[in-house]
Amino acid sequence: EVYKNICQACHQPDGRGRYNLAPSLLTSPLALGAGGIPARILLTGKEGSVGLMPPIGAVLNDEQIAAVLTYIRREWGNGAAAVDPALVKSVRALTAGRTRPWTDSELLALPNVR
């Protein structure tokens, strides 16, 4: 339901995204990498070459974020591990002071993606 109500407008029902608006979630290294990476993106947002992912951490609780990330990571032939609400809670605490969206290079350079 979270994907349908919030994410689908930009990332499309099939997860393939929209040209110059939202990237595909199929085989995305950021969406399918260690669970702390996509959790950071949803909590604080991400700027990139294709649009801006707005932060939705203030709107969704840890369980909702974990559920939508697990859906994305297991839908459309993706086979990444589920995201646990405890991980989202931990990432939320670790990044509580962050006020700007992440960049690809920042996310890919994280040595510990908790």
PDB file of N, CA and C in Angstrom:
ATOM      1  N   GLU A   1       0.819  -1.200   0.000  1.00  0.00           N
ATOM      2  CA  GLU A   1       0.000   0.000   0.000  1.00  0.00           C
ATOM      3  C   GLU A   1       0.860   1.260   0.000  1.00  0.00           C
ATOM      4  N   VAL A   2       1.954   1.261   0.758  1.00  0.00           N
ATOM      5  CA  VAL A   2       2.820   2.446   0.781  1.00  0.00           C
ATOM      6  C   VAL A   2       3.381   2.697  -0.614  1.00  0.00           C
ATOM      7  N   TYR A   3       3.852   1.650  -1.270  1.00  0.00           N
ATOM      8  CA  TYR A   3       4.393   1.833  -2.623  1.00  0.00           C
ATOM      9  C   TYR A   3       3.314   2.386  -3.538  1.00  0.00           C
ATOM     10  N   LYS A   4       2.150   1.806  -3.500  1.00  0.00           N
ATOM     11  CA  LYS A   4       1.048   2.226  -4.368  1.00  0.00           C
ATOM     12  C   LYS A   4       0.665   3.685  -4.107  1.00  0.00           C
ATOM     13  N   ASN A   5       0.601   4.085  -2.860  1.00  0.00           N
ATOM     14  CA  ASN A   5       0.124   5.419  -2.510  1.00  0.00           C
ATOM     15  C   ASN A   5       1.184   6.516  -2.597  1.00  0.00           C
ATOM     16  N   ILE A   6       2.452   6.166  -2.438  1.00  0.00           N
ATOM     17  CA  ILE A   6       3.487   7.205  -2.398  1.00  0.00           C
ATOM     18  C   ILE A   6       4.511   7.074  -3.533  1.00  0.00           C
ATOM     19  N   CYS A   7       4.980   5.892  -3.783  1.00  0.00           N
ATOM     20  CA  CYS A   7       6.125   5.692  -4.679  1.00  0.00           C
ATOM     21  C   CYS A   7       5.743   5.510  -6.147  1.00  0.00           C
ATOM     22  N   GLN A   8       4.630   4.886  -6.363  1.00  0.00           N
ATOM     23  CA  GLN A   8       4.230   4.460  -7.702  1.00  0.00           C
ATOM     24  C   GLN A   8       4.088   5.614  -8.699  1.00  0.00           C
ATOM     25  N   ALA A   9       3.675   6.773  -8.264  1.00  0.00           N
ATOM     26  CA  ALA A   9       3.477   7.892  -9.186  1.00  0.00           C
ATOM     27  C   ALA A   9       4.760   8.228  -9.947  1.00  0.00           C
ATOM     28  N   CYS A  10       5.892   8.147  -9.287  1.00  0.00           N
ATOM     29  CA  CYS A  10       7.168   8.443  -9.947  1.00  0.00           C
ATOM     30  C   CYS A  10       7.879   7.187 -10.449  1.00  0.00           C
ATOM     31  N   HIS A  11       7.900   6.144  -9.623  1.00  0.00           N
ATOM     32  CA  HIS A  11       8.649   4.939  -9.979  1.00  0.00           C
ATOM     33  C   HIS A  11       7.831   3.942 -10.793  1.00  0.00           C
ATOM     34  N   GLN A  12       6.557   4.233 -10.996  1.00  0.00           N
ATOM     35  CA  GLN A  12       5.651   3.435 -11.826  1.00  0.00           C
ATOM     36  C   GLN A  12       5.278   2.097 -11.180  1.00  0.00           C
ATOM     37  N   PRO A  13       4.141   1.531 -11.565  1.00  0.00           N
ATOM     38  CA  PRO A  13       3.709   0.251 -10.983  1.00  0.00           C
ATOM     39  C   PRO A  13       4.711  -0.888 -11.207  1.00  0.00           C
ATOM     40  N   ASP A  14       5.470  -0.800 -12.304  1.00  0.00           N
ATOM     41  CA  ASP A  14       6.433  -1.863 -12.609  1.00  0.00           C
ATOM     42  C   ASP A  14       7.841  -1.560 -12.093  1.00  0.00           C
ATOM     43  N   GLY A  15       8.019  -0.450 -11.357  1.00  0.00           N
ATOM     44  CA  GLY A  15       9.311  -0.110 -10.786  1.00  0.00           C
ATOM     45  C   GLY A  15      10.331   0.430 -11.769  1.00  0.00           C
ATOM     46  N   ARG A  16       9.932   0.633 -13.016  1.00  0.00           N
ATOM     47  CA  ARG A  16      10.878   1.053 -14.055  1.00  0.00           C
ATOM     48  C   ARG A  16      11.168   2.556 -14.060  1.00  0.00           C
ATOM     49  N   GLY A  17      10.489   3.327 -13.224  1.00  0.00           N
ATOM     50  CA  GLY A  17      10.747   4.755 -13.140  1.00  0.00           C
ATOM     51  C   GLY A  17      10.166   5.530 -14.302  1.00  0.00           C
ATOM     52  N   ARG A  18      10.473   6.823 -14.326  1.00  0.00           N
ATOM     53  CA  ARG A  18      10.010   7.717 -15.391  1.00  0.00           C
ATOM     54  C   ARG A  18      11.186   8.560 -15.857  1.00  0.00           C
ATOM     55  N   TYR A  19      11.338   8.648 -17.139  1.00  0.00           N
ATOM     56  CA  TYR A  19      12.435   9.393 -17.753  1.00  0.00           C
ATOM     57  C   TYR A  19      12.522  10.811 -17.177  1.00  0.00           C
ATOM     58  N   ASN A  20      13.712  11.206 -16.754  1.00  0.00           N
ATOM     59  CA  ASN A  20      14.001  12.527 -16.189  1.00  0.00           C
ATOM     60  C   ASN A  20      13.202  12.859 -14.928  1.00  0.00           C
ATOM     61  N   LEU A  21      12.620  11.860 -14.279  1.00  0.00           N
ATOM     62  CA  LEU A  21      11.887  12.110 -13.044  1.00  0.00           C
ATOM     63  C   LEU A  21      12.329  11.175 -11.928  1.00  0.00           C
ATOM     64  N   ALA A  22      12.289   9.868 -12.190  1.00  0.00           N
ATOM     65  CA  ALA A  22      12.626   8.881 -11.158  1.00  0.00           C
ATOM     66  C   ALA A  22      13.341   7.702 -11.800  1.00  0.00           C
ATOM     67  N   PRO A  23      14.436   7.249 -11.199  1.00  0.00           N
ATOM     68  CA  PRO A  23      15.172   6.119 -11.768  1.00  0.00           C
ATOM     69  C   PRO A  23      14.441   4.799 -11.559  1.00  0.00           C
ATOM     70  N   SER A  24      14.835   3.834 -12.336  1.00  0.00           N
ATOM     71  CA  SER A  24      14.309   2.483 -12.197  1.00  0.00           C
ATOM     72  C   SER A  24      14.771   1.881 -10.875  1.00  0.00           C
ATOM     73  N   LEU A  25      13.902   1.083 -10.290  1.00  0.00           N
ATOM     74  CA  LEU A  25      14.243   0.353  -9.069  1.00  0.00           C
ATOM     75  C   LEU A  25      14.655  -1.081  -9.385  1.00  0.00           C
ATOM     76  N   LEU A  26      14.616  -1.443 -10.655  1.00  0.00           N
ATOM     77  CA  LEU A  26      15.014  -2.778 -11.080  1.00  0.00           C
ATOM     78  C   LEU A  26      16.533  -2.843 -11.151  1.00  0.00           C
ATOM     79  N   THR A  27      17.113  -3.734 -10.452  1.00  0.00           N
ATOM     80  CA  THR A  27      18.557  -3.942 -10.393  1.00  0.00           C
ATOM     81  C   THR A  27      19.330  -2.705  -9.933  1.00  0.00           C
ATOM     82  N   SER A  28      18.692  -1.792  -9.232  1.00  0.00           N
ATOM     83  CA  SER A  28      19.350  -0.586  -8.728  1.00  0.00           C
ATOM     84  C   SER A  28      20.308  -0.943  -7.597  1.00  0.00           C
ATOM     85  N   PRO A  29      21.601  -0.588  -7.728  1.00  0.00           N
ATOM     86  CA  PRO A  29      22.544  -0.903  -6.652  1.00  0.00           C
ATOM     87  C   PRO A  29      22.212  -0.173  -5.352  1.00  0.00           C
ATOM     88  N   LEU A  30      21.588   0.978  -5.426  1.00  0.00           N
ATOM     89  CA  LEU A  30      21.229   1.705  -4.205  1.00  0.00           C
ATOM     90  C   LEU A  30      19.999   1.100  -3.546  1.00  0.00           C
ATOM     91  N   ALA A  31      19.009   0.738  -4.323  1.00  0.00           N
ATOM     92  CA  ALA A  31      17.793   0.139  -3.758  1.00  0.00           C
ATOM     93  C   ALA A  31      18.042  -1.275  -3.260  1.00  0.00           C
ATOM     94  N   LEU A  32      18.944  -1.991  -3.927  1.00  0.00           N
ATOM     95  CA  LEU A  32      19.145  -3.406  -3.626  1.00  0.00           C
ATOM     96  C   LEU A  32      20.410  -3.693  -2.829  1.00  0.00           C
ATOM     97  N   GLY A  33      21.187  -2.664  -2.523  1.00  0.00           N
ATOM     98  CA  GLY A  33      22.399  -2.835  -1.734  1.00  0.00           C
ATOM     99  C   GLY A  33      22.061  -3.079  -0.272  1.00  0.00           C
ATOM    100  N   ALA A  34      23.031  -2.886   0.584  1.00  0.00           N
ATOM    101  CA  ALA A  34      22.812  -3.059   2.022  1.00  0.00           C
ATOM    102  C   ALA A  34      21.611  -2.217   2.455  1.00  0.00           C
ATOM    103  N   GLY A  35      20.785  -2.765   3.321  1.00  0.00           N
ATOM    104  CA  GLY A  35      19.524  -2.135   3.713  1.00  0.00           C
ATOM    105  C   GLY A  35      19.639  -0.728   4.264  1.00  0.00           C
ATOM    106  N   GLY A  36      20.784  -0.388   4.827  1.00  0.00           N
ATOM    107  CA  GLY A  36      20.967   0.956   5.356  1.00  0.00           C
ATOM    108  C   GLY A  36      21.001   2.030   4.283  1.00  0.00           C
ATOM    109  N   ILE A  37      21.353   1.655   3.060  1.00  0.00           N
ATOM    110  CA  ILE A  37      21.426   2.633   1.972  1.00  0.00           C
ATOM    111  C   ILE A  37      20.031   3.100   1.564  1.00  0.00           C
ATOM    112  N   PRO A  38      19.129   2.220   1.159  1.00  0.00           N
ATOM    113  CA  PRO A  38      17.800   2.714   0.788  1.00  0.00           C
ATOM    114  C   PRO A  38      17.042   3.311   1.975  1.00  0.00           C
ATOM    115  N   ALA A  39      17.340   2.851   3.180  1.00  0.00           N
ATOM    116  CA  ALA A  39      16.703   3.459   4.360  1.00  0.00           C
ATOM    117  C   ALA A  39      17.109   4.922   4.462  1.00  0.00           C
ATOM    118  N   ARG A  40      18.385   5.219   4.244  1.00  0.00           N
ATOM    119  CA  ARG A  40      18.844   6.602   4.271  1.00  0.00           C
ATOM    120  C   ARG A  40      18.147   7.432   3.205  1.00  0.00           C
ATOM    121  N   ILE A  41      17.978   6.854   2.027  1.00  0.00           N
ATOM    122  CA  ILE A  41      17.339   7.580   0.930  1.00  0.00           C
ATOM    123  C   ILE A  41      15.903   7.953   1.302  1.00  0.00           C
ATOM    124  N   LEU A  42      15.150   7.014   1.840  1.00  0.00           N
ATOM    125  CA  LEU A  42      13.757   7.323   2.193  1.00  0.00           C
ATOM    126  C   LEU A  42      13.681   8.293   3.367  1.00  0.00           C
ATOM    127  N   LEU A  43      14.559   8.143   4.318  1.00  0.00           N
ATOM    128  CA  LEU A  43      14.515   9.012   5.492  1.00  0.00           C
ATOM    129  C   LEU A  43      14.889  10.452   5.171  1.00  0.00           C
ATOM    130  N   THR A  44      15.926  10.662   4.368  1.00  0.00           N
ATOM    131  CA  THR A  44      16.479  11.999   4.177  1.00  0.00           C
ATOM    132  C   THR A  44      16.426  12.500   2.738  1.00  0.00           C
ATOM    133  N   GLY A  45      16.087  11.642   1.804  1.00  0.00           N
ATOM    134  CA  GLY A  45      16.023  12.035   0.401  1.00  0.00           C
ATOM    135  C   GLY A  45      17.343  11.801  -0.308  1.00  0.00           C
ATOM    136  N   LYS A  46      17.315  11.982  -1.644  1.00  0.00           N
ATOM    137  CA  LYS A  46      18.522  11.789  -2.455  1.00  0.00           C
ATOM    138  C   LYS A  46      18.451  12.686  -3.676  1.00  0.00           C
ATOM    139  N   GLU A  47      19.550  13.371  -3.935  1.00  0.00           N
ATOM    140  CA  GLU A  47      19.651  14.136  -5.163  1.00  0.00           C
ATOM    141  C   GLU A  47      20.498  13.344  -6.133  1.00  0.00           C
ATOM    142  N   GLY A  48      20.189  13.484  -7.401  1.00  0.00           N
ATOM    143  CA  GLY A  48      20.949  12.715  -8.372  1.00  0.00           C
ATOM    144  C   GLY A  48      20.756  13.231  -9.775  1.00  0.00           C
ATOM    145  N   SER A  49      21.256  12.462 -10.713  1.00  0.00           N
ATOM    146  CA  SER A  49      21.180  12.861 -12.113  1.00  0.00           C
ATOM    147  C   SER A  49      19.748  12.781 -12.651  1.00  0.00           C
ATOM    148  N   VAL A  50      18.909  12.008 -11.993  1.00  0.00           N
ATOM    149  CA  VAL A  50      17.513  11.887 -12.413  1.00  0.00           C
ATOM    150  C   VAL A  50      16.628  12.348 -11.262  1.00  0.00           C
ATOM    151  N   GLY A  51      16.316  13.613 -11.223  1.00  0.00           N
ATOM    152  CA  GLY A  51      15.382  14.136 -10.233  1.00  0.00           C
ATOM    153  C   GLY A  51      15.881  14.131  -8.802  1.00  0.00           C
ATOM    154  N   LEU A  52      14.966  14.454  -7.905  1.00  0.00           N
ATOM    155  CA  LEU A  52      15.238  14.510  -6.476  1.00  0.00           C
ATOM    156  C   LEU A  52      14.241  13.619  -5.767  1.00  0.00           C
ATOM    157  N   MET A  53      14.756  12.665  -5.006  1.00  0.00           N
ATOM    158  CA  MET A  53      13.894  11.832  -4.166  1.00  0.00           C
ATOM    159  C   MET A  53      13.641  12.631  -2.902  1.00  0.00           C
ATOM    160  N   PRO A  54      12.380  13.000  -2.644  1.00  0.00           N
ATOM    161  CA  PRO A  54      12.113  13.770  -1.434  1.00  0.00           C
ATOM    162  C   PRO A  54      12.218  12.901  -0.189  1.00  0.00           C
ATOM    163  N   PRO A  55      12.570  13.503   0.930  1.00  0.00           N
ATOM    164  CA  PRO A  55      12.594  12.734   2.175  1.00  0.00           C
ATOM    165  C   PRO A  55      11.169  12.412   2.609  1.00  0.00           C
ATOM    166  N   ILE A  56      10.946  11.182   3.031  1.00  0.00           N
ATOM    167  CA  ILE A  56       9.606  10.818   3.512  1.00  0.00           C
ATOM    168  C   ILE A  56       9.660  10.230   4.915  1.00  0.00           C
ATOM    169  N   GLY A  57      10.805  10.366   5.566  1.00  0.00           N
ATOM    170  CA  GLY A  57      10.978   9.836   6.910  1.00  0.00           C
ATOM    171  C   GLY A  57      10.074  10.468   7.945  1.00  0.00           C
ATOM    172  N   ALA A  58       9.686  11.710   7.739  1.00  0.00           N
ATOM    173  CA  ALA A  58       8.801  12.379   8.695  1.00  0.00           C
ATOM    174  C   ALA A  58       7.353  11.930   8.531  1.00  0.00           C
ATOM    175  N   VAL A  59       7.045  11.342   7.370  1.00  0.00           N
ATOM    176  CA  VAL A  59       5.674  10.928   7.060  1.00  0.00           C
ATOM    177  C   VAL A  59       5.431   9.460   7.391  1.00  0.00           C
ATOM    178  N   LEU A  60       6.469   8.645   7.263  1.00  0.00           N
ATOM    179  CA  LEU A  60       6.340   7.203   7.463  1.00  0.00           C
ATOM    180  C   LEU A  60       7.077   6.753   8.719  1.00  0.00           C
ATOM    181  N   ASN A  61       6.522   5.771   9.404  1.00  0.00           N
ATOM    182  CA  ASN A  61       7.204   5.217  10.574  1.00  0.00           C
ATOM    183  C   ASN A  61       8.184   4.125  10.125  1.00  0.00           C
ATOM    184  N   ASP A  62       8.941   3.609  11.060  1.00  0.00           N
ATOM    185  CA  ASP A  62       9.977   2.616  10.739  1.00  0.00           C
ATOM    186  C   ASP A  62       9.394   1.360  10.103  1.00  0.00           C
ATOM    187  N   GLU A  63       8.257   0.910  10.582  1.00  0.00           N
ATOM    188  CA  GLU A  63       7.622  -0.293  10.032  1.00  0.00           C
ATOM    189  C   GLU A  63       7.187  -0.072   8.588  1.00  0.00           C
ATOM    190  N   GLN A  64       6.643   1.101   8.288  1.00  0.00           N
ATOM    191  CA  GLN A  64       6.212   1.395   6.918  1.00  0.00           C
ATOM    192  C   GLN A  64       7.404   1.487   5.975  1.00  0.00           C
ATOM    193  N   ILE A  65       8.469   2.121   6.420  1.00  0.00           N
ATOM    194  CA  ILE A  65       9.664   2.223   5.581  1.00  0.00           C
ATOM    195  C   ILE A  65      10.254   0.844   5.338  1.00  0.00           C
ATOM    196  N   ALA A  66      10.356   0.035   6.375  1.00  0.00           N
ATOM    197  CA  ALA A  66      10.876  -1.328   6.209  1.00  0.00           C
ATOM    198  C   ALA A  66      10.002  -2.130   5.260  1.00  0.00           C
ATOM    199  N   ALA A  67       8.697  -1.985   5.362  1.00  0.00           N
ATOM    200  CA  ALA A  67       7.780  -2.740   4.507  1.00  0.00           C
ATOM    201  C   ALA A  67       7.910  -2.334   3.041  1.00  0.00           C
ATOM    202  N   VAL A  68       7.970  -1.029   2.767  1.00  0.00           N
ATOM    203  CA  VAL A  68       8.059  -0.603   1.373  1.00  0.00           C
ATOM    204  C   VAL A  68       9.429  -0.950   0.784  1.00  0.00           C
ATOM    205  N   LEU A  69      10.477  -0.867   1.582  1.00  0.00           N
ATOM    206  CA  LEU A  69      11.788  -1.267   1.073  1.00  0.00           C
ATOM    207  C   LEU A  69      11.844  -2.768   0.811  1.00  0.00           C
ATOM    208  N   THR A  70      11.268  -3.551   1.689  1.00  0.00           N
ATOM    209  CA  THR A  70      11.223  -4.998   1.465  1.00  0.00           C
ATOM    210  C   THR A  70      10.436  -5.313   0.191  1.00  0.00           C
ATOM    211  N   TYR A  71       9.338  -4.629  -0.024  1.00  0.00           N
ATOM    212  CA  TYR A  71       8.546  -4.816  -1.250  1.00  0.00           C
ATOM    213  C   TYR A  71       9.413  -4.525  -2.482  1.00  0.00           C
ATOM    214  N   ILE A  72      10.062  -3.371  -2.505  1.00  0.00           N
ATOM    215  CA  ILE A  72      10.896  -2.986  -3.643  1.00  0.00           C
ATOM    216  C   ILE A  72      12.020  -3.987  -3.865  1.00  0.00           C
ATOM    217  N   ARG A  73      12.612  -4.460  -2.792  1.00  0.00           N
ATOM    218  CA  ARG A  73      13.767  -5.349  -2.882  1.00  0.00           C
ATOM    219  C   ARG A  73      13.396  -6.781  -3.270  1.00  0.00           C
ATOM    220  N   ARG A  74      12.094  -7.088  -3.246  1.00  0.00           N
ATOM    221  CA  ARG A  74      11.651  -8.456  -3.578  1.00  0.00           C
ATOM    222  C   ARG A  74      10.661  -8.516  -4.732  1.00  0.00           C
ATOM    223  N   GLU A  75      10.285  -7.386  -5.274  1.00  0.00           N
ATOM    224  CA  GLU A  75       9.309  -7.329  -6.372  1.00  0.00           C
ATOM    225  C   GLU A  75      10.054  -7.267  -7.702  1.00  0.00           C
ATOM    226  N   TRP A  76       9.365  -7.521  -8.807  1.00  0.00           N
ATOM    227  CA  TRP A  76       9.874  -7.375 -10.175  1.00  0.00           C
ATOM    228  C   TRP A  76      11.120  -8.215 -10.445  1.00  0.00           C
ATOM    229  N   GLY A  77      11.228  -9.341  -9.775  1.00  0.00           N
ATOM    230  CA  GLY A  77      12.381 -10.211  -9.971  1.00  0.00           C
ATOM    231  C   GLY A  77      13.586  -9.859  -9.112  1.00  0.00           C
ATOM    232  N   ASN A  78      13.491  -8.798  -8.321  1.00  0.00           N
ATOM    233  CA  ASN A  78      14.575  -8.460  -7.399  1.00  0.00           C
ATOM    234  C   ASN A  78      14.633  -9.530  -6.310  1.00  0.00           C
ATOM    235  N   GLY A  79      15.819  -9.797  -5.801  1.00  0.00           N
ATOM    236  CA  GLY A  79      15.957 -10.834  -4.792  1.00  0.00           C
ATOM    237  C   GLY A  79      16.762 -10.405  -3.573  1.00  0.00           C
ATOM    238  N   ALA A  80      16.715  -9.129  -3.242  1.00  0.00           N
ATOM    239  CA  ALA A  80      17.485  -8.638  -2.092  1.00  0.00           C
ATOM    240  C   ALA A  80      16.799  -8.999  -0.776  1.00  0.00           C
ATOM    241  N   ALA A  81      17.546  -8.950   0.291  1.00  0.00           N
ATOM    242  CA  ALA A  81      17.041  -9.288   1.623  1.00  0.00           C
ATOM    243  C   ALA A  81      16.009  -8.271   2.105  1.00  0.00           C
ATOM    244  N   ALA A  82      15.159  -8.736   2.974  1.00  0.00           N
ATOM    245  CA  ALA A  82      14.167  -7.870   3.608  1.00  0.00           C
ATOM    246  C   ALA A  82      14.867  -6.814   4.459  1.00  0.00           C
ATOM    247  N   VAL A  83      14.178  -5.719   4.705  1.00  0.00           N
ATOM    248  CA  VAL A  83      14.686  -4.676   5.597  1.00  0.00           C
ATOM    249  C   VAL A  83      13.864  -4.739   6.879  1.00  0.00           C
ATOM    250  N   ASP A  84      14.541  -4.812   7.989  1.00  0.00           N
ATOM    251  CA  ASP A  84      13.905  -4.930   9.295  1.00  0.00           C
ATOM    252  C   ASP A  84      13.614  -3.541   9.867  1.00  0.00           C
ATOM    253  N   PRO A  85      12.464  -3.366  10.533  1.00  0.00           N
ATOM    254  CA  PRO A  85      12.173  -2.075  11.166  1.00  0.00           C
ATOM    255  C   PRO A  85      13.255  -1.630  12.153  1.00  0.00           C
ATOM    256  N   ALA A  86      13.922  -2.578  12.804  1.00  0.00           N
ATOM    257  CA  ALA A  86      14.992  -2.222  13.739  1.00  0.00           C
ATOM    258  C   ALA A  86      16.153  -1.553  13.008  1.00  0.00           C
ATOM    259  N   LEU A  87      16.445  -1.989  11.786  1.00  0.00           N
ATOM    260  CA  LEU A  87      17.497  -1.350  10.994  1.00  0.00           C
ATOM    261  C   LEU A  87      17.093   0.081  10.660  1.00  0.00           C
ATOM    262  N   VAL A  88      15.855   0.267  10.244  1.00  0.00           N
ATOM    263  CA  VAL A  88      15.373   1.613   9.910  1.00  0.00           C
ATOM    264  C   VAL A  88      15.457   2.515  11.142  1.00  0.00           C
ATOM    265  N   LYS A  89      15.058   1.998  12.291  1.00  0.00           N
ATOM    266  CA  LYS A  89      15.133   2.770  13.535  1.00  0.00           C
ATOM    267  C   LYS A  89      16.577   3.177  13.824  1.00  0.00           C
ATOM    268  N   SER A  90      17.507   2.248  13.637  1.00  0.00           N
ATOM    269  CA  SER A  90      18.922   2.517  13.876  1.00  0.00           C
ATOM    270  C   SER A  90      19.450   3.586  12.916  1.00  0.00           C
ATOM    271  N   VAL A  91      19.114   3.462  11.643  1.00  0.00           N
ATOM    272  CA  VAL A  91      19.554   4.435  10.645  1.00  0.00           C
ATOM    273  C   VAL A  91      18.924   5.798  10.935  1.00  0.00           C
ATOM    274  N   ARG A  92      17.676   5.804  11.333  1.00  0.00           N
ATOM    275  CA  ARG A  92      17.004   7.064  11.676  1.00  0.00           C
ATOM    276  C   ARG A  92      17.769   7.775  12.805  1.00  0.00           C
ATOM    277  N   ALA A  93      18.179   7.026  13.809  1.00  0.00           N
ATOM    278  CA  ALA A  93      18.922   7.612  14.932  1.00  0.00           C
ATOM    279  C   ALA A  93      20.305   8.096  14.483  1.00  0.00           C
ATOM    280  N   LEU A  94      20.994   7.302  13.667  1.00  0.00           N
ATOM    281  CA  LEU A  94      22.328   7.672  13.199  1.00  0.00           C
ATOM    282  C   LEU A  94      22.339   8.918  12.320  1.00  0.00           C
ATOM    283  N   THR A  95      21.255   9.147  11.604  1.00  0.00           N
ATOM    284  CA  THR A  95      21.211  10.242  10.631  1.00  0.00           C
ATOM    285  C   THR A  95      20.266  11.370  11.054  1.00  0.00           C
ATOM    286  N   ALA A  96      19.879  11.390  12.317  1.00  0.00           N
ATOM    287  CA  ALA A  96      18.888  12.355  12.800  1.00  0.00           C
ATOM    288  C   ALA A  96      19.283  13.808  12.544  1.00  0.00           C
ATOM    289  N   GLY A  97      20.551  14.113  12.546  1.00  0.00           N
ATOM    290  CA  GLY A  97      20.990  15.489  12.346  1.00  0.00           C
ATOM    291  C   GLY A  97      21.167  15.894  10.888  1.00  0.00           C
ATOM    292  N   ARG A  98      20.994  14.975   9.983  1.00  0.00           N
ATOM    293  CA  ARG A  98      21.197  15.286   8.562  1.00  0.00           C
ATOM    294  C   ARG A  98      20.042  16.119   8.039  1.00  0.00           C
ATOM    295  N   THR A  99      20.366  17.204   7.331  1.00  0.00           N
ATOM    296  CA  THR A  99      19.324  18.112   6.848  1.00  0.00           C
ATOM    297  C   THR A  99      19.280  18.233   5.332  1.00  0.00           C
ATOM    298  N   ARG A 100      20.177  17.565   4.638  1.00  0.00           N
ATOM    299  CA  ARG A 100      20.167  17.648   3.180  1.00  0.00           C
ATOM    300  C   ARG A 100      20.111  16.242   2.571  1.00  0.00           C
ATOM    301  N   PRO A 101      19.633  16.143   1.349  1.00  0.00           N
ATOM    302  CA  PRO A 101      19.554  14.836   0.694  1.00  0.00           C
ATOM    303  C   PRO A 101      20.935  14.230   0.451  1.00  0.00           C
ATOM    304  N   TRP A 102      20.976  12.927   0.373  1.00  0.00           N
ATOM    305  CA  TRP A 102      22.199  12.201   0.063  1.00  0.00           C
ATOM    306  C   TRP A 102      22.522  12.332  -1.418  1.00  0.00           C
ATOM    307  N   THR A 103      23.771  12.094  -1.763  1.00  0.00           N
ATOM    308  CA  THR A 103      24.171  11.976  -3.163  1.00  0.00           C
ATOM    309  C   THR A 103      24.589  10.530  -3.407  1.00  0.00           C
ATOM    310  N   ASP A 104      24.627  10.137  -4.664  1.00  0.00           N
ATOM    311  CA  ASP A 104      25.074   8.781  -5.005  1.00  0.00           C
ATOM    312  C   ASP A 104      26.463   8.516  -4.435  1.00  0.00           C
ATOM    313  N   SER A 105      27.372   9.457  -4.629  1.00  0.00           N
ATOM    314  CA  SER A 105      28.752   9.227  -4.193  1.00  0.00           C
ATOM    315  C   SER A 105      28.839   9.086  -2.675  1.00  0.00           C
ATOM    316  N   GLU A 106      28.062   9.850  -1.924  1.00  0.00           N
ATOM    317  CA  GLU A 106      28.064   9.710  -0.469  1.00  0.00           C
ATOM    318  C   GLU A 106      27.560   8.332  -0.054  1.00  0.00           C
ATOM    319  N   LEU A 107      26.483   7.895  -0.666  1.00  0.00           N
ATOM    320  CA  LEU A 107      25.898   6.600  -0.303  1.00  0.00           C
ATOM    321  C   LEU A 107      26.822   5.450  -0.668  1.00  0.00           C
ATOM    322  N   LEU A 108      27.431   5.520  -1.840  1.00  0.00           N
ATOM    323  CA  LEU A 108      28.309   4.434  -2.271  1.00  0.00           C
ATOM    324  C   LEU A 108      29.623   4.407  -1.508  1.00  0.00           C
ATOM    325  N   ALA A 109      29.980   5.517  -0.864  1.00  0.00           N
ATOM    326  CA  ALA A 109      31.235   5.587  -0.114  1.00  0.00           C
ATOM    327  C   ALA A 109      31.073   5.217   1.360  1.00  0.00           C
ATOM    328  N   LEU A 110      29.861   4.949   1.809  1.00  0.00           N
ATOM    329  CA  LEU A 110      29.656   4.630   3.206  1.00  0.00           C
ATOM    330  C   LEU A 110      30.386   3.346   3.578  1.00  0.00           C
ATOM    331  N   PRO A 111      31.281   3.407   4.566  1.00  0.00           N
ATOM    332  CA  PRO A 111      32.020   2.207   4.947  1.00  0.00           C
ATOM    333  C   PRO A 111      31.160   1.229   5.751  1.00  0.00           C
ATOM    334  N   ASN A 112      30.215   1.751   6.486  1.00  0.00           N
ATOM    335  CA  ASN A 112      29.325   0.923   7.302  1.00  0.00           C
ATOM    336  C   ASN A 112      27.913   1.422   7.027  1.00  0.00           C
ATOM    337  N   VAL A 113      27.120   0.637   6.354  1.00  0.00           N
ATOM    338  CA  VAL A 113      25.820   1.108   5.893  1.00  0.00           C
ATOM    339  C   VAL A 113      24.689   0.848   6.867  1.00  0.00           C
ATOM    340  N   ARG A 114      24.997   0.750   8.129  1.00  0.00           N
ATOM    341  CA  ARG A 114      23.948   0.661   9.149  1.00  0.00           C
ATOM    342  C   ARG A 114      23.322   2.005   9.323  1.00  0.00           C
TER     343      ARG A 114
END
